[in-house]
mmCIF file of C-alpha atoms in Angstrom:
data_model
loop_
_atom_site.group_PDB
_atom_site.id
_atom_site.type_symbol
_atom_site.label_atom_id
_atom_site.label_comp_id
_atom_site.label_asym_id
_atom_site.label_seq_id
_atom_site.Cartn_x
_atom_site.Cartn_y
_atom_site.Cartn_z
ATOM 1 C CA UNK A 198 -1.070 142.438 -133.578
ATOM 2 C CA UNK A 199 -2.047 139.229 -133.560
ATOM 3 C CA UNK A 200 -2.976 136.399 -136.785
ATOM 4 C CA UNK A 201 -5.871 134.588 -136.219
ATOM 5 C CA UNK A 202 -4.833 131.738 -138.438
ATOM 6 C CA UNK A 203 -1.574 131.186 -141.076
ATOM 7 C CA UNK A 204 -2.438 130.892 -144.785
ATOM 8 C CA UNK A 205 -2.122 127.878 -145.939
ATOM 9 C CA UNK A 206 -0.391 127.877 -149.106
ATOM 10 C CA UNK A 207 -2.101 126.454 -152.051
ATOM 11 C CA UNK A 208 1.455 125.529 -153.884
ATOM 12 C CA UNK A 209 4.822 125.678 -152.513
ATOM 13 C CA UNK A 210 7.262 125.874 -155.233
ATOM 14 C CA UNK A 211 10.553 125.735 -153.509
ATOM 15 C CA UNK A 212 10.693 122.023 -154.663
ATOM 16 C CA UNK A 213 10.150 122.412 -158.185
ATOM 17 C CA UNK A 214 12.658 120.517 -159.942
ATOM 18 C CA UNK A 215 14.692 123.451 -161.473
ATOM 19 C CA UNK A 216 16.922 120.301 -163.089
ATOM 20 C CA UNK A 217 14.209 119.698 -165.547
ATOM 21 C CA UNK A 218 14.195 122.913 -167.184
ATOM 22 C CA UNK A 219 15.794 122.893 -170.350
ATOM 23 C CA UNK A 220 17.712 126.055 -171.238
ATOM 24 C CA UNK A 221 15.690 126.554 -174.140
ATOM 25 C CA UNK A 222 12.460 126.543 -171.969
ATOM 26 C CA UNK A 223 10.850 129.156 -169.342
ATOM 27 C CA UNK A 224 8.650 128.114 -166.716
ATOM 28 C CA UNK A 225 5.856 130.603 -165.716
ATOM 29 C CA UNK A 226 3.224 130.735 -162.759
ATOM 30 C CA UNK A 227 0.370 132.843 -164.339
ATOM 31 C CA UNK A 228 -2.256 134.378 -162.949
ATOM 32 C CA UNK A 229 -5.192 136.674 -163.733
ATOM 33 C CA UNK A 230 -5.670 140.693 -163.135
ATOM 34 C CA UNK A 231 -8.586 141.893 -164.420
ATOM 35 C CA UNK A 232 -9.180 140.937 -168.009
ATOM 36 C CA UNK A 233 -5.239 140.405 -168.822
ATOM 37 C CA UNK A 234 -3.021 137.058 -167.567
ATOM 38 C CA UNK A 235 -0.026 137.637 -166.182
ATOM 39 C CA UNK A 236 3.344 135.335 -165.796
ATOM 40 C CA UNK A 237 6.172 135.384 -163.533
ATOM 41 C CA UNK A 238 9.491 132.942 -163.334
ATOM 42 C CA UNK A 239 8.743 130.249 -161.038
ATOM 43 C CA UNK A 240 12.066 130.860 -159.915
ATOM 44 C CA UNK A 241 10.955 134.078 -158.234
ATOM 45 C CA UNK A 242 7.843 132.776 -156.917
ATOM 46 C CA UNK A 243 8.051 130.848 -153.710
ATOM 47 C CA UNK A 244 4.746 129.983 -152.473
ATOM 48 C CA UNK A 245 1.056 130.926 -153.955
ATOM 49 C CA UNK A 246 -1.014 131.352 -150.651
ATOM 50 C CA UNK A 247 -4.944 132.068 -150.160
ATOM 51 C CA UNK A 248 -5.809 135.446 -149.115
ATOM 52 C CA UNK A 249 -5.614 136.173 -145.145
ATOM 53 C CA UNK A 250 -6.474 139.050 -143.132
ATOM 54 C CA UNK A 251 -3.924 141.778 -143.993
ATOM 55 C CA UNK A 252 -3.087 144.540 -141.622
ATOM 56 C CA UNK A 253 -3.015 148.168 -142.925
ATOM 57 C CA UNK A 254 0.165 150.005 -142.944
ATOM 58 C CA UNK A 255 -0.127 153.401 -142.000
ATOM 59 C CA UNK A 256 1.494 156.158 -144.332
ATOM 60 C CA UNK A 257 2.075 153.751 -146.822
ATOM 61 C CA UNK A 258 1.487 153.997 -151.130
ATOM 62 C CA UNK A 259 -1.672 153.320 -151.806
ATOM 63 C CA UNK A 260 -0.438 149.826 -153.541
ATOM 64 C CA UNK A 261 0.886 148.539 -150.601
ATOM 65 C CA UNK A 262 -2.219 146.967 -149.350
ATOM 66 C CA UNK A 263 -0.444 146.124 -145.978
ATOM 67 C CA UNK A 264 1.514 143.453 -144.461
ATOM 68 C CA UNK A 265 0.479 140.214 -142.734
ATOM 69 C CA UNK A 266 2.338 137.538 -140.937
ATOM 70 C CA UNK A 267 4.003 134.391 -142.645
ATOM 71 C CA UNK A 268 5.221 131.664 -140.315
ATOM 72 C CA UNK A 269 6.666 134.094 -137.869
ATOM 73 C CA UNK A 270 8.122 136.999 -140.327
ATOM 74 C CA UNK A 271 6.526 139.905 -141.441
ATOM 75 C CA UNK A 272 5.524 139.983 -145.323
ATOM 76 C CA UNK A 273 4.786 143.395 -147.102
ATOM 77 C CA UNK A 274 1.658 142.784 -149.283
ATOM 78 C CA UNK A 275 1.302 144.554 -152.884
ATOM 79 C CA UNK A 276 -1.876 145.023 -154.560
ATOM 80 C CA UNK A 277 -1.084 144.323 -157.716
ATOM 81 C CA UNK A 278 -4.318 145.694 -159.489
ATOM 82 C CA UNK A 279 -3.043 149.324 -157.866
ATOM 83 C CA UNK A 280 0.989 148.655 -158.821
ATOM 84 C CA UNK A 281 -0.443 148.467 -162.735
ATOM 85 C CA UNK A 282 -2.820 151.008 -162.174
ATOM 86 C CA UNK A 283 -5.820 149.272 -163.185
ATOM 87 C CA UNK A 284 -9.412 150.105 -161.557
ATOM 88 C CA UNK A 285 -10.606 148.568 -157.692
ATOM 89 C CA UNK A 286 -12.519 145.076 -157.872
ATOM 90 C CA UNK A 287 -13.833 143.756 -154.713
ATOM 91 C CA UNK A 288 -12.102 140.156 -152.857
ATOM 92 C CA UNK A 289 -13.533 136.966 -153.789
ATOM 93 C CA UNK A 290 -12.219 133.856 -152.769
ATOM 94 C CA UNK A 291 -10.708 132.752 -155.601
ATOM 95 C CA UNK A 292 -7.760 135.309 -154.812
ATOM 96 C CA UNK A 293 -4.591 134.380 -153.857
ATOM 97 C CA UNK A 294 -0.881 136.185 -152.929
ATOM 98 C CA UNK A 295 1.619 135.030 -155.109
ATOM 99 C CA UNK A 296 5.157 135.419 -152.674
ATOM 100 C CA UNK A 297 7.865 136.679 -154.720
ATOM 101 C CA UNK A 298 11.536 135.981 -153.497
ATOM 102 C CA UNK A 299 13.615 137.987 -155.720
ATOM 103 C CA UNK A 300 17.747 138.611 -154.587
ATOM 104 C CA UNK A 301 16.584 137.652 -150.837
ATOM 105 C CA UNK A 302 14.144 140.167 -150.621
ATOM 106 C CA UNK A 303 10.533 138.640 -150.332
ATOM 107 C CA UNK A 304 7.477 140.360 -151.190
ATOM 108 C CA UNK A 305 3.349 138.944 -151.498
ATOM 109 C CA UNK A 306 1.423 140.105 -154.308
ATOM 110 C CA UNK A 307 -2.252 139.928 -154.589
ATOM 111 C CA UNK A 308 -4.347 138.859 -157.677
ATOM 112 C CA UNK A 309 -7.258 137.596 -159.033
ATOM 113 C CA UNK A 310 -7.009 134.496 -159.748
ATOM 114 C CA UNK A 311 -4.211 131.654 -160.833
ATOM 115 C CA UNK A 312 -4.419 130.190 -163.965
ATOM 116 C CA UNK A 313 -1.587 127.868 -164.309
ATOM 117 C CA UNK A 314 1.648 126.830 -164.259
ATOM 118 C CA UNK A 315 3.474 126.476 -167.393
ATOM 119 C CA UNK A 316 6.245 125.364 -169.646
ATOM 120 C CA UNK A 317 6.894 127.132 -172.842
ATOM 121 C CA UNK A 318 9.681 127.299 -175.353
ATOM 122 C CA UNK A 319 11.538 131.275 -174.435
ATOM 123 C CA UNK A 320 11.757 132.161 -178.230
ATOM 124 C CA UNK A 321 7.915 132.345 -177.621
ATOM 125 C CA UNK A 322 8.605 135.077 -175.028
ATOM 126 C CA UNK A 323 8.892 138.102 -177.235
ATOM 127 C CA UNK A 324 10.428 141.227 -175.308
ATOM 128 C CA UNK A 325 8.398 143.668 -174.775
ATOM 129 C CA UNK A 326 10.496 146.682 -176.583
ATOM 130 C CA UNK A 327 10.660 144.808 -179.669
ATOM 131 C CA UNK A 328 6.351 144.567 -179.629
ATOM 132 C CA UNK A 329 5.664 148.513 -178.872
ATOM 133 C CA UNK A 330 7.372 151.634 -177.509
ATOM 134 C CA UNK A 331 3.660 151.517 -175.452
ATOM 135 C CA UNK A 332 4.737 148.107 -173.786
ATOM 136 C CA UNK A 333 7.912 150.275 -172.272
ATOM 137 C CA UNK A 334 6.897 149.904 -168.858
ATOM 138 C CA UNK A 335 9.646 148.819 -166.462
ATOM 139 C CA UNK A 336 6.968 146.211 -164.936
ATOM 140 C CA UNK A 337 6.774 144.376 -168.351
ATOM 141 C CA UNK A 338 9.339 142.239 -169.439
ATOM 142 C CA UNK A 339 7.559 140.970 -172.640
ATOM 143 C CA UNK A 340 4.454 138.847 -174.360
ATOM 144 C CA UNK A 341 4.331 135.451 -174.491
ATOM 145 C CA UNK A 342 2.230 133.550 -176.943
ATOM 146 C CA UNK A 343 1.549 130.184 -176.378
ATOM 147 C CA UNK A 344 -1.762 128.224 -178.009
ATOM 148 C CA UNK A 345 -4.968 130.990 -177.708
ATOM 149 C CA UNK A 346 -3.505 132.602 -174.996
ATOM 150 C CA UNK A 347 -1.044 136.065 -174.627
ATOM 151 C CA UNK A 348 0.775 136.301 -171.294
ATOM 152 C CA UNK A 349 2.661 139.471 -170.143
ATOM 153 C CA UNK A 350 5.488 138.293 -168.444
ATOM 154 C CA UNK A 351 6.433 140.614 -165.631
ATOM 155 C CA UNK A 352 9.086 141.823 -164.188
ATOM 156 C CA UNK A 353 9.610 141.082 -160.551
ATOM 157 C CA UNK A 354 12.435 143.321 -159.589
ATOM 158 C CA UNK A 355 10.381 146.108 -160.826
ATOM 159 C CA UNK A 356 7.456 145.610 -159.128
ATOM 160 C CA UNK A 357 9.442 144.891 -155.938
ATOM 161 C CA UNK A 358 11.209 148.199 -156.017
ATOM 162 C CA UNK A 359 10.163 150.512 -153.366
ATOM 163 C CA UNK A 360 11.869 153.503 -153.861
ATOM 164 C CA UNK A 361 9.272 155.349 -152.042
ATOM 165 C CA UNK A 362 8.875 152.889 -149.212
ATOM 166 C CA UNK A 363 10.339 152.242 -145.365
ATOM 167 C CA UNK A 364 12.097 149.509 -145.090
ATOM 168 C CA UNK A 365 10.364 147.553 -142.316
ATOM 169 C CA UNK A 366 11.862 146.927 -138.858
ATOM 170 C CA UNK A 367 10.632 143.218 -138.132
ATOM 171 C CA UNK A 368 11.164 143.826 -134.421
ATOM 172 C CA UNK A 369 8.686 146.186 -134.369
ATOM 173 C CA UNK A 370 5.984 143.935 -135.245
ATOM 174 C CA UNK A 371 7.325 141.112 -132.472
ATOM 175 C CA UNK A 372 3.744 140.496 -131.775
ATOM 176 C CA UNK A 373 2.812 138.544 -135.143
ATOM 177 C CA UNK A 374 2.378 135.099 -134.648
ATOM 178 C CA UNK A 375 3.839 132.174 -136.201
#
């Protein structure tokens, strides 16, 4: 299999200057699915790229919208509209995968759309047990409230997990391009 062209990424966050975060302060990259905005620790997020061609992975959940290749290794892509269970919406080009690097393990996620990236004081983060025994999910860490705006902050260890996945063998994809 063969990449016609690498996506370019439209922010590369491996440079943001963790020093400036002050302890009482989160930093999110958020995003739209659907209706709802979503955050996730820029810590976890490595790159935000613009969708590419993705190649279908045989046998795989129906979330796992397939993998593609990123400057020579193979990256597992999540649909994250599926993973939350919410209903189909066609690809515009205002998507983008949102690469998650969580404990070494990397991961893309598609979404709608990107919406920022923000600073916001934690105590504004309120977890999600404490809102409703409804917001229980093991994706959802907890609500943040900041101006107009409520965020569900997400879990990314969660949504990584897959229990019900193959690991994948890199070397049998030795074909992807860099």
């Amino acid at each position: 299999m063969t990449v016609a062209h690498q996506p370019s990424p439209d922010l590369m966050l491996e440079d943001w200057d963790e020093d400036e975060q002050n302890v009482d302060e989160t930093q999110l990259v958020t995003f739209k699915v659907g209706d709802e905005e979503y955050g996730l620790p820029i810590m976890q997020v490595q790159e935000i790229l613009r969708m590419s061609p993705i190649s279908h992975l045989a046998g795989a959940p129906d979330y796992v919208q397939g993998m593609m290749g990123l400057r020579g290794h193979v990256l597992l892509v999540m649909d994250l509209r599926k993973r939350l269970r919410l209903p189909p919406k066609e690809r515009v080009a205002k998507n983008r995968i949102v690469v998650l690097n969580v404990s070494g393990q990397t991961m893309g996620l598609t979404v709608d759309a990107i919406t920022s990236v923000l600073r916001l004081p934690t105590a504004s983060i309120r977890p999600a047990e404490q809102i409703s025994e409804v917001l229980r999910s093991s994706y959802v860490a907890g609500i943040a409230s900041i101006e107009k705006r409520l965020i569900i902050v997400l879990r990314a260890e969660s949504l990584m997990e897959q229990g019900d996945l193959q690991p994948l063998d890199p070397s049998a994809y030795e074909g992807i391009s860099k």
